[in-house]
């Protein structure tokens, strides 16, 4: 689920990464408290966000841009000084910001924004504030031409404080005046718990019960698969192990069938082995990235979005080492580092170029500034690429031979005709369904948090679900690999990888369903961003889970052929 979770953390990181100018967050009466206007956007289209002053709001003077970090820029934050002045403990009663007469074009802009349920987002001492731009009065009217469009012109701020610290802020909208008010109330809530209210929705008892029910359901699936595999090993393979272990003299007289018949073909190297090694290297890197990311998100709550970029750069050496060492085991002659570096980053980069161009055309905040793009390119050039090469050098120096428990024949047997349900596509569908069913409930909450504008915070449960996903993927891949070998189909290398990674395709299929059935997103930009970045996320899961599936299948195949101790060893 790597990156299926990036979509969730866009919200949570936007909440947690914005930092105020006052680092200690302690104020005296009358002190300036930083208030920034961030962006505006359609409530039902999370990717459609624009700068706050792209709408013709009244501004009292020069607007100052806040210097933003890499994480804020990646998150699409574009903070500017807000037109409201909310000094600490300073009451405001019907304060006028400024006066402005709207032109016909500006009225049309506001009308369009109100019709699309535009909301604004601000940050006050790092606390987020949301509010709608206006509303459409449809009561008692059937003709859209009769709808009344109301623009909110008065914001009523209510701020809660504990001694010298800001604890909570809320905003209520009033369409009847061009002013703003600020009321201060004292509270006993400690500063350390001021962010708890933003995570209460996902932490309510009945929601936690559903999450734990999901985990129990997934654990039952794991137990059933474990029992299923144990039955195979104990009933189907036990007789073979006993026969070869205790009656070695009669082995030559026995007629081999099934998986024993193809013992000389099983460990023949796969086709396109350079591409296969690169896929394993990229999948291993993404597996490491996911594991570290979930651990960080379970232990910490801030700066998680930028950690994706940093962790990916620092783990590139793992990809280089895995690709080179495995490819040389397959008697390869090249390092294939360029293919490894581009296998995941290449599609991601092309997707980003297209979507960033779309965002620039729409003047959306999702468009990264040129300087940020340069920083990312420098990270890839100065960190990712050198570590990839160093990993490749280490993999070459630690070259070992591929340890096959049986002798591999030069010419492989022809695979007998198999029924349609033993083909690659049906097997992938079967392999992807069970792991997807184990994570479905948690996946639903992730998508609901994105489109419902809620904050997903139960990362510890998400990490448990991630572990269950890995276990189920490994088990189902082992089972399907055994059935494939029992049918005397010895081309299991790529099949096990594809079956393991098929869960990523199921996740993308669920994305398509959710987009059309549950979300209210519309428009070219929204569809492009959703399907583009989700395709990259699911592709990353495909590589990662494919690697997990192949590694599990490799251990299983080595074990069963080593355990029979046949004369071909």
Coordinates of C-alpha atoms in Angstrom, one line a residue:
X1 CA 0.0 0.0 0.0
X2 CA 2.8 2.7 -0.5
X3 CA 2.1 4.7 -1.7
X4 CA -2.2 3.8 -1.8
X5 CA -1.3 5.9 1.5
X6 CA 0.3 9.0 -0.1
X7 CA -3.2 10.2 -0.9
X8 CA -4.1 10.0 2.8
X9 CA -0.9 11.8 4.0
X10 CA -1.6 14.7 1.7
X11 CA -4.2 15.8 4.2
X12 CA -2.3 14.9 7.4
X13 CA 1.0 16.4 6.3
X14 CA -0.8 19.5 5.2
X15 CA -2.1 19.7 8.7
X16 CA 1.2 19.0 10.5
X17 CA 4.0 20.4 8.4
X18 CA 3.1 24.1 8.3
X19 CA 5.2 25.8 11.0
X20 CA 4.7 29.2 12.5
X21 CA 7.3 31.9 12.7
X22 CA 7.1 31.7 16.6
X23 CA 8.9 28.4 17.2
X24 CA 8.0 28.2 21.0
X25 CA 4.3 29.0 20.4
X26 CA 4.2 31.1 23.6
X27 CA 2.7 34.6 23.5
X28 CA 2.0 37.6 25.8
X29 CA -1.1 39.7 25.5
X30 CA -1.0 41.8 22.4
X31 CA 1.8 39.7 20.7
X32 CA 1.5 39.0 17.0
X33 CA 0.4 35.5 16.2
X34 CA 1.1 34.3 12.7
X35 CA -2.0 33.8 10.5
X36 CA -1.6 32.6 6.9
X37 CA -4.1 32.1 4.2
X38 CA -3.2 28.9 2.3
X39 CA -5.5 27.9 -0.5
X40 CA -9.1 27.6 -1.8
X41 CA -10.6 24.8 -3.7
X42 CA -13.7 22.7 -4.5
X43 CA -14.8 20.6 -1.5
X44 CA -15.5 17.5 -3.6
X45 CA -12.3 17.7 -5.7
X46 CA -9.3 17.4 -3.3
X47 CA -6.7 18.0 -6.1
X48 CA -8.4 21.2 -7.3
X49 CA -6.8 23.9 -5.1
X50 CA -5.7 27.4 -5.9
X51 CA -4.0 30.2 -4.2
X52 CA -6.1 32.1 -1.7
X53 CA -6.0 35.4 -3.6
X54 CA -6.8 33.8 -7.0
X55 CA -10.3 34.7 -5.9
X56 CA -10.8 38.4 -5.7
X57 CA -10.8 38.7 -1.9
X58 CA -10.4 42.1 -0.4
X59 CA -6.8 42.8 0.6
X60 CA -5.7 45.7 2.9
X61 CA -2.3 46.1 1.3
X62 CA 0.8 44.2 0.2
X63 CA 0.5 40.4 0.5
X64 CA 3.7 38.7 1.8
X65 CA 4.5 35.1 0.8
X66 CA 5.7 32.8 3.6
X67 CA 8.9 31.0 2.9
X68 CA 8.0 27.4 2.6
X69 CA 9.9 24.1 3.0
X70 CA 10.1 21.3 0.6
X71 CA 7.4 19.3 2.4
X72 CA 4.9 22.2 2.2
X73 CA 5.6 22.8 -1.5
X74 CA 5.2 19.1 -2.3
X75 CA 1.9 19.2 -0.4
X76 CA 0.6 22.1 -2.5
X77 CA 0.7 24.6 0.3
X78 CA 1.1 28.2 -0.9
X79 CA 0.9 30.3 2.3
X80 CA 0.5 34.1 2.2
X81 CA -0.1 36.6 5.0
X82 CA -3.9 36.7 5.8
X83 CA -5.8 40.0 5.7
X84 CA -7.0 39.5 9.3
X85 CA -5.0 40.5 12.4
X86 CA -5.6 38.3 15.4
X87 CA -3.1 39.3 18.1
X88 CA -3.0 37.2 21.2
X89 CA -5.9 37.9 23.6
X90 CA -7.0 40.9 21.5
X91 CA -10.7 41.0 21.1
X92 CA -12.1 42.2 17.7
X93 CA -15.7 43.5 17.4
X94 CA -16.9 44.0 13.8
X95 CA -13.4 45.0 12.5
X96 CA -13.3 46.2 8.9
X97 CA -10.5 44.6 6.8
X98 CA -10.9 46.7 3.7
X99 CA -13.6 47.9 1.2
X100 CA -13.8 46.8 -2.4
X101 CA -16.3 47.1 -5.2
X102 CA -16.5 43.9 -7.2
X103 CA -16.5 44.1 -11.0
X104 CA -18.8 41.9 -13.1
X105 CA -16.0 39.5 -13.8
X106 CA -15.1 39.2 -10.1
X107 CA -18.8 38.6 -9.2
X108 CA -18.8 35.8 -11.8
X109 CA -15.7 34.3 -10.2
X110 CA -17.3 34.2 -6.8
X111 CA -20.5 32.8 -8.2
X112 CA -18.7 30.0 -9.8
X113 CA -16.7 29.3 -6.6
X114 CA -19.9 29.2 -4.5
X115 CA -21.7 26.9 -6.9
X116 CA -18.8 24.4 -6.6
X117 CA -18.8 24.6 -2.8
X118 CA -15.4 26.2 -2.5
X119 CA -13.7 26.3 0.9
X120 CA -10.7 28.2 2.2
X121 CA -7.9 27.0 4.4
X122 CA -5.8 29.1 6.8
X123 CA -3.3 28.4 9.5
X124 CA -3.2 30.2 12.8
X125 CA -0.3 29.3 15.0
X126 CA 0.0 26.0 13.0
X127 CA -3.7 25.3 13.7
X128 CA -5.8 24.7 10.5
X129 CA -9.0 26.7 9.9
X130 CA -11.5 25.7 7.2
X131 CA -14.6 27.6 6.1
X132 CA -16.8 27.8 3.0
X133 CA -16.8 30.8 0.7
X134 CA -20.5 30.9 0.4
X135 CA -23.6 28.8 -0.1
X136 CA -26.4 28.3 -2.7
X137 CA -29.9 28.7 -1.5
X138 CA -32.0 26.2 -3.3
X139 CA -34.9 25.9 -0.9
X140 CA -38.3 26.0 -2.6
X141 CA -36.8 26.5 -6.0
X142 CA -36.7 24.0 -8.9
X143 CA -35.3 26.2 -11.6
X144 CA -31.5 26.7 -11.3
X145 CA -31.9 30.2 -12.6
X146 CA -33.9 31.0 -9.5
X147 CA -31.1 29.8 -7.1
X148 CA -29.8 32.5 -4.7
X149 CA -26.0 32.7 -4.4
X150 CA -24.8 33.9 -1.0
X151 CA -21.2 35.1 -0.4
X152 CA -19.9 35.0 3.1
X153 CA -18.4 38.4 4.0
X154 CA -18.1 38.2 7.8
X155 CA -15.9 35.7 9.6
X156 CA -16.4 35.2 13.3
X157 CA -13.2 33.8 14.9
X158 CA -13.5 32.0 18.2
X159 CA -10.1 31.3 19.8
X160 CA -9.4 29.2 22.9
X161 CA -6.2 29.6 24.9
X162 CA -4.5 28.1 27.9
X163 CA -2.3 30.6 29.7
X164 CA 0.2 31.8 27.1
X165 CA -0.6 29.3 24.3
X166 CA -3.2 29.0 21.6
X167 CA -5.2 25.7 21.9
X168 CA -8.0 25.9 19.4
X169 CA -9.6 28.1 16.7
X170 CA -12.8 27.9 14.8
X171 CA -14.5 30.1 12.2
X172 CA -18.2 30.8 11.6
X173 CA -19.4 32.5 8.5
X174 CA -22.0 35.3 8.3
X175 CA -23.2 36.8 4.9
X176 CA -24.6 40.0 6.4
X177 CA -21.6 42.2 6.9
X178 CA -18.1 43.0 5.5
X179 CA -16.2 42.6 8.8
X180 CA -14.6 40.1 11.1
X181 CA -14.7 39.5 14.9
X182 CA -12.4 37.6 17.3
X183 CA -13.5 36.2 20.6
X184 CA -11.1 34.6 23.1
X185 CA -12.1 31.9 25.6
X186 CA -9.9 30.2 28.2
X187 CA -9.7 26.4 28.3
X188 CA -8.0 23.7 30.5
X189 CA -6.9 21.6 27.5
X190 CA -3.1 21.3 27.6
X191 CA -1.0 22.4 24.6
X192 CA 0.2 18.8 24.0
X193 CA -3.4 17.7 23.2
X194 CA -4.5 20.6 21.0
X195 CA -4.2 18.5 17.8
X196 CA -6.3 15.6 19.2
X197 CA -9.6 17.0 17.9
X198 CA -8.4 16.6 14.3
X199 CA -8.0 12.8 14.8
X200 CA -11.1 12.1 17.0
X201 CA -13.2 10.9 14.0
X202 CA -11.0 7.9 13.2
X203 CA -10.3 7.2 16.9
X204 CA -13.9 7.0 18.1
X205 CA -14.7 3.6 19.8
X206 CA -17.1 2.4 17.1
X207 CA -14.5 3.2 14.4
X208 CA -11.8 1.4 16.3
X209 CA -14.0 -1.6 16.6
X210 CA -14.4 -1.7 12.8
X211 CA -10.6 -1.4 12.3
X212 CA -10.0 -4.2 14.8
X213 CA -12.7 -6.3 13.1
X214 CA -10.8 -5.8 9.9
X215 CA -7.6 -7.0 11.5
X216 CA -9.4 -10.1 13.0
X217 CA -10.9 -10.9 9.6
X218 CA -7.5 -10.6 7.9
X219 CA -5.9 -12.8 10.6
X220 CA -8.6 -15.5 10.0
X221 CA -7.6 -15.3 6.3
X222 CA -4.0 -15.8 7.2
X223 CA -4.8 -18.8 9.5
X224 CA -6.9 -20.4 6.8
X225 CA -4.2 -20.0 4.2
X226 CA -1.6 -21.4 6.7
X227 CA -3.8 -24.4 7.4
X228 CA -4.3 -24.9 3.6
X229 CA -0.6 -24.8 3.0
X230 CA 0.1 -27.1 6.0
X231 CA -2.4 -29.6 4.5
X232 CA -0.5 -29.6 1.2
X233 CA 2.8 -30.0 2.9
X234 CA 1.7 -32.7 5.3
X235 CA -0.6 -34.8 3.0
X236 CA 0.8 -34.3 -0.5
X237 CA 4.5 -33.9 0.1
X238 CA 4.9 -36.0 3.2
X239 CA 4.8 -39.3 1.3
X240 CA 7.4 -38.1 -1.1
X241 CA 9.7 -36.9 1.6
X242 CA 9.4 -40.3 3.4
X243 CA 9.9 -42.2 0.2
X244 CA 13.1 -40.4 -0.7
X245 CA 14.4 -40.3 2.8
X246 CA 13.9 -44.0 3.8
X247 CA 13.7 -45.9 0.5
X248 CA 16.5 -44.4 -1.6
X249 CA 17.3 -47.8 -3.3
X250 CA 13.8 -47.8 -5.0
X251 CA 13.9 -44.2 -6.1
X252 CA 15.2 -45.2 -9.6
X253 CA 12.4 -47.6 -10.0
X254 CA 9.7 -45.1 -9.3
X255 CA 8.0 -43.2 -12.1
X256 CA 8.2 -39.5 -11.5
X257 CA 5.1 -37.3 -12.0
X258 CA 4.0 -33.8 -11.3
X259 CA 6.5 -31.5 -9.7
X260 CA 9.2 -34.3 -9.4
X261 CA 9.1 -34.9 -13.1
X262 CA 10.4 -31.4 -13.9
X263 CA 13.2 -31.3 -11.4
X264 CA 15.7 -30.6 -14.1
X265 CA 13.7 -27.6 -15.5
X266 CA 12.6 -25.8 -12.4
X267 CA 15.7 -23.8 -11.8
X268 CA 16.3 -22.8 -15.4
X269 CA 16.8 -19.1 -15.5
X270 CA 13.8 -17.0 -16.5
X271 CA 13.4 -15.0 -19.7
X272 CA 14.4 -11.4 -19.7
X273 CA 16.5 -12.0 -16.7
X274 CA 18.0 -8.4 -16.7
X275 CA 14.5 -7.0 -16.5
X276 CA 13.6 -9.5 -13.8
X277 CA 16.6 -8.6 -11.7
X278 CA 15.8 -4.9 -12.0
X279 CA 12.2 -5.5 -10.9
X280 CA 13.5 -7.4 -7.9
X281 CA 15.9 -4.6 -7.0
X282 CA 13.2 -1.9 -7.3
X283 CA 10.7 -4.1 -5.4
X284 CA 13.2 -4.6 -2.6
X285 CA 13.8 -0.9 -2.3
X286 CA 10.1 -0.1 -2.2
X287 CA 9.6 -2.8 0.4
X288 CA 12.3 -1.2 2.6
X289 CA 10.8 2.2 2.0
X290 CA 7.3 1.1 2.9
X291 CA 8.4 -0.7 6.1
X292 CA 10.4 2.3 7.3
X293 CA 7.6 4.7 6.3
X294 CA 5.0 2.8 8.3
X295 CA 7.3 2.6 11.3
X296 CA 7.9 6.4 11.1
X297 CA 4.2 7.2 10.7
X298 CA 3.4 4.9 13.7
X299 CA 5.9 6.7 15.9
X300 CA 5.8 10.2 14.7
X301 CA 3.2 12.6 13.4
X302 CA 5.0 15.3 11.5
X303 CA 7.1 15.7 8.3
X304 CA 6.0 12.3 7.0
X305 CA 5.4 13.5 3.4
X306 CA 8.9 14.7 2.8
X307 CA 10.2 11.5 4.4
X308 CA 9.0 9.6 1.3
X309 CA 11.5 11.5 -0.8
X310 CA 14.4 11.2 1.7
X311 CA 13.9 7.5 2.4
X312 CA 13.6 6.7 -1.3
X313 CA 16.9 8.5 -2.0
X314 CA 18.7 6.8 0.9
X315 CA 17.4 3.3 0.1
X316 CA 18.5 3.4 -3.6
X317 CA 21.7 1.5 -2.6
X318 CA 19.5 -1.5 -1.7
X319 CA 18.1 -1.5 -5.2
X320 CA 21.6 -1.4 -6.8
X321 CA 22.9 -4.2 -4.5
X322 CA 19.9 -6.5 -5.0
X323 CA 19.8 -6.1 -8.8
X324 CA 23.5 -6.6 -9.4
X325 CA 24.0 -9.5 -7.0
X326 CA 20.9 -11.4 -8.3
X327 CA 21.6 -10.7 -12.0
X328 CA 25.2 -12.0 -11.6
X329 CA 23.8 -15.1 -10.0
X330 CA 21.8 -15.6 -13.1
X331 CA 25.1 -15.5 -15.1
X332 CA 24.4 -12.0 -16.3
X333 CA 27.3 -9.8 -17.6
X334 CA 26.0 -6.3 -17.0
X335 CA 25.0 -4.4 -13.8
X336 CA 21.6 -3.2 -15.2
X337 CA 21.7 -0.2 -12.8
X338 CA 20.3 2.2 -15.4
X339 CA 17.2 -0.1 -15.9
X340 CA 16.8 -0.4 -12.1
X341 CA 17.0 3.4 -11.5
X342 CA 14.4 4.1 -14.3
X343 CA 12.0 1.2 -13.7
X344 CA 10.0 3.0 -11.1
X345 CA 11.3 6.6 -11.3
X346 CA 10.9 6.6 -15.1
X347 CA 7.1 6.2 -15.2
X348 CA 6.8 8.4 -12.1
X349 CA 8.8 11.2 -13.7
X350 CA 6.8 11.1 -17.0
X351 CA 3.6 11.1 -15.0
X352 CA 4.8 14.0 -12.9
X353 CA 5.8 16.0 -16.0
X354 CA 2.4 15.6 -17.6
X355 CA 0.4 16.3 -14.4
X356 CA 2.6 19.3 -13.5
X357 CA 2.0 20.7 -16.9
X358 CA -1.8 20.3 -16.4
X359 CA -1.5 22.0 -13.0
X360 CA 0.4 24.9 -14.5
X361 CA -2.3 25.2 -17.2
X362 CA -5.0 25.4 -14.6
X363 CA -2.9 27.6 -12.3
X364 CA -3.4 25.2 -9.5
X365 CA -1.3 25.0 -6.3
X366 CA -0.4 21.4 -7.2
X367 CA 2.1 22.8 -9.8
X368 CA 5.6 22.6 -8.3
X369 CA 7.8 25.7 -8.7
X370 CA 10.8 25.4 -10.9
X371 CA 13.2 25.7 -7.9
X372 CA 11.5 22.7 -6.1
X373 CA 11.9 20.6 -9.3
X374 CA 15.6 21.5 -9.4
X375 CA 15.9 20.4 -5.7
X376 CA 14.3 17.1 -6.4
X377 CA 16.5 16.5 -9.5
X378 CA 19.6 17.4 -7.5
X379 CA 18.5 14.9 -4.8
X380 CA 18.2 12.2 -7.5
X381 CA 21.5 13.2 -9.1
X382 CA 23.7 13.7 -6.0
X383 CA 22.1 11.1 -3.6
X384 CA 20.0 8.5 -5.4
X385 CA 22.3 7.8 -8.4
X386 CA 25.6 7.6 -6.4
X387 CA 24.0 5.3 -3.8
X388 CA 22.6 3.1 -6.6
X389 CA 26.1 2.8 -8.1
X390 CA 27.7 2.0 -4.7
X391 CA 25.1 -0.6 -4.1
X392 CA 25.8 -2.1 -7.5
X393 CA 29.5 -2.2 -6.6
X394 CA 28.8 -4.0 -3.4
X395 CA 26.6 -6.4 -5.1
X396 CA 29.2 -7.2 -7.7
X397 CA 31.9 -7.8 -5.0
X398 CA 29.7 -10.1 -3.1
X399 CA 28.8 -12.3 -6.1
X400 CA 27.7 -15.8 -5.2
X401 CA 26.5 -18.6 -7.3
X402 CA 22.8 -19.4 -7.6
X403 CA 22.3 -22.3 -5.2
X404 CA 20.0 -24.8 -6.9
X405 CA 19.3 -28.0 -5.0
X406 CA 19.0 -30.1 -8.2
X407 CA 21.0 -30.1 -11.4
X408 CA 19.4 -28.1 -14.2
X409 CA 19.2 -29.6 -17.7
X410 CA 20.3 -27.6 -20.7
X411 CA 17.2 -28.3 -22.7
X412 CA 13.9 -27.9 -20.9
X413 CA 10.8 -30.1 -21.3
X414 CA 7.8 -28.9 -23.2
X415 CA 5.0 -27.7 -21.0
X416 CA 1.9 -29.9 -21.4
X417 CA -1.4 -28.2 -22.5
X418 CA -3.2 -26.7 -19.5
X419 CA -6.8 -25.6 -18.9
X420 CA -7.6 -21.9 -19.2
X421 CA -7.9 -21.4 -15.5
X422 CA -4.2 -22.3 -15.1
X423 CA -3.2 -19.4 -17.3
X424 CA -1.4 -16.3 -16.1
X425 CA -4.4 -13.9 -16.1
X426 CA -6.7 -16.2 -14.1
X427 CA -4.0 -17.1 -11.7
X428 CA -3.2 -13.4 -11.1
X429 CA -6.9 -12.6 -10.5
X430 CA -7.0 -15.4 -7.9
X431 CA -3.7 -14.3 -6.3
X432 CA -4.8 -10.7 -6.0
X433 CA -8.3 -11.2 -4.6
X434 CA -7.4 -12.7 -1.3
X435 CA -4.7 -10.2 -0.2
X436 CA -7.0 -7.4 -1.4
X437 CA -9.9 -8.8 0.7
X438 CA -7.6 -8.8 3.7
X439 CA -7.0 -5.0 3.4
X440 CA -10.3 -3.9 1.9
X441 CA -11.8 -2.4 5.0
X442 CA -8.7 -0.3 5.8
X443 CA -8.4 0.7 2.2
X444 CA -12.0 2.0 2.3
X445 CA -11.2 4.2 5.4
X446 CA -8.2 5.6 3.6
X447 CA -10.2 6.6 0.6
X448 CA -13.0 7.9 2.7
X449 CA -10.6 10.1 4.7
X450 CA -9.4 11.7 1.4
X451 CA -12.8 12.4 0.0
X452 CA -14.4 13.1 3.3
X453 CA -11.7 15.6 4.3
X454 CA -10.9 13.7 7.5
X455 CA -7.5 13.0 9.0
X456 CA -6.4 9.4 9.0
X457 CA -4.2 8.9 12.1
X458 CA -4.3 5.2 13.1
X459 CA -1.0 4.3 11.5
X460 CA -0.2 1.6 14.0
X461 CA -3.3 -0.4 12.7
X462 CA -2.3 0.4 9.2
X463 CA 1.1 -1.1 9.8
X464 CA -0.5 -4.3 11.2
X465 CA -2.6 -4.5 8.1
X466 CA 0.5 -4.0 6.0
X467 CA 2.2 -7.0 7.7
X468 CA -0.9 -9.1 7.1
X469 CA -0.9 -8.1 3.5
X470 CA 2.7 -9.3 3.1
X471 CA 1.9 -12.7 4.8
X472 CA -1.2 -13.4 2.7
X473 CA 0.6 -12.4 -0.5
X474 CA 3.5 -14.8 0.4
X475 CA 1.1 -17.7 1.3
X476 CA -1.1 -17.4 -1.8
X477 CA 1.9 -17.2 -4.1
X478 CA 3.4 -20.3 -2.6
X479 CA 0.2 -22.2 -3.0
X480 CA -0.3 -21.2 -6.6
X481 CA 3.4 -21.9 -7.4
X482 CA 2.9 -25.5 -6.0
X483 CA -0.1 -26.1 -8.2
X484 CA 1.8 -24.7 -11.2
X485 CA 4.7 -27.1 -10.6
X486 CA 2.3 -30.0 -10.0
X487 CA 0.8 -29.3 -13.4
X488 CA 4.4 -29.7 -14.8
X489 CA 4.7 -26.0 -15.7
X490 CA 8.2 -25.1 -14.8
X491 CA 8.1 -21.4 -15.8
X492 CA 7.3 -20.2 -12.3
X493 CA 9.7 -17.3 -11.9
X494 CA 7.7 -14.6 -13.7
X495 CA 4.4 -16.2 -12.7
X496 CA 5.2 -16.0 -9.0
X497 CA 6.2 -12.3 -9.4
X498 CA 3.1 -11.4 -11.4
X499 CA 0.8 -13.3 -9.0
X500 CA 2.4 -11.6 -6.0
X501 CA 2.1 -8.1 -7.5
X502 CA -1.5 -8.6 -8.8
X503 CA -2.8 -7.1 -5.6
X504 CA -1.6 -3.7 -6.8
X505 CA -3.8 -4.1 -9.9
X506 CA -6.8 -5.0 -7.7
X507 CA -6.1 -1.8 -5.7
X508 CA -6.1 0.2 -8.9
X509 CA -9.4 -1.4 -9.9
X510 CA -10.9 -0.4 -6.6
X511 CA -9.7 3.2 -7.3
X512 CA -11.6 3.1 -10.6
X513 CA -14.7 1.9 -8.8
X514 CA -14.4 4.5 -6.0
X515 CA -13.9 7.3 -8.4
X516 CA -17.1 6.6 -10.4
X517 CA -19.3 5.2 -7.6
X518 CA -18.5 7.3 -4.5
X519 CA -16.5 10.4 -5.3
X520 CA -17.9 13.6 -6.6
X521 CA -14.8 14.5 -8.5
X522 CA -15.2 15.9 -12.0
X523 CA -13.1 17.6 -14.7
X524 CA -10.0 16.8 -16.6
X525 CA -7.5 18.0 -14.0
X526 CA -9.1 16.0 -11.2
X527 CA -9.3 12.8 -13.2
X528 CA -5.8 13.2 -14.5
X529 CA -4.3 13.7 -11.0
X530 CA -6.3 10.9 -9.5
X531 CA -5.6 8.3 -12.1
X532 CA -2.1 9.4 -12.8
X533 CA -0.7 9.3 -9.3
X534 CA -2.8 6.4 -8.2
X535 CA -1.4 4.4 -11.2
X536 CA 2.2 5.2 -9.9
X537 CA 1.2 4.2 -6.4
X538 CA -0.3 0.9 -7.5
X539 CA 2.6 0.2 -9.8
X540 CA 4.9 0.6 -6.8
X541 CA 2.8 -1.9 -4.9
X542 CA 3.0 -4.2 -7.9
X543 CA 6.8 -4.2 -7.8
X544 CA 7.0 -4.5 -4.0
X545 CA 4.4 -7.3 -3.6
X546 CA 5.7 -9.1 -6.7
X547 CA 9.2 -9.2 -5.0
X548 CA 7.6 -10.6 -1.8
X549 CA 5.7 -13.2 -3.7
X550 CA 8.8 -14.4 -5.7
X551 CA 11.0 -14.5 -2.6
X552 CA 8.5 -16.6 -0.8
X553 CA 8.0 -18.9 -3.8
X554 CA 11.8 -19.3 -4.2
X555 CA 12.2 -20.4 -0.6
X556 CA 9.4 -22.9 -1.0
X557 CA 10.6 -24.4 -4.3
X558 CA 14.2 -24.7 -3.0
X559 CA 12.9 -26.4 0.2
X560 CA 10.7 -29.1 -1.5
X561 CA 13.4 -30.0 -4.0
X562 CA 16.1 -30.1 -1.4
X563 CA 14.0 -32.1 1.0
X564 CA 13.4 -35.1 -1.3
X565 CA 17.2 -35.7 -1.6
X566 CA 16.8 -37.1 -5.1
X567 CA 19.7 -38.5 -7.1
X568 CA 19.8 -35.4 -9.2
X569 CA 21.1 -33.2 -6.4

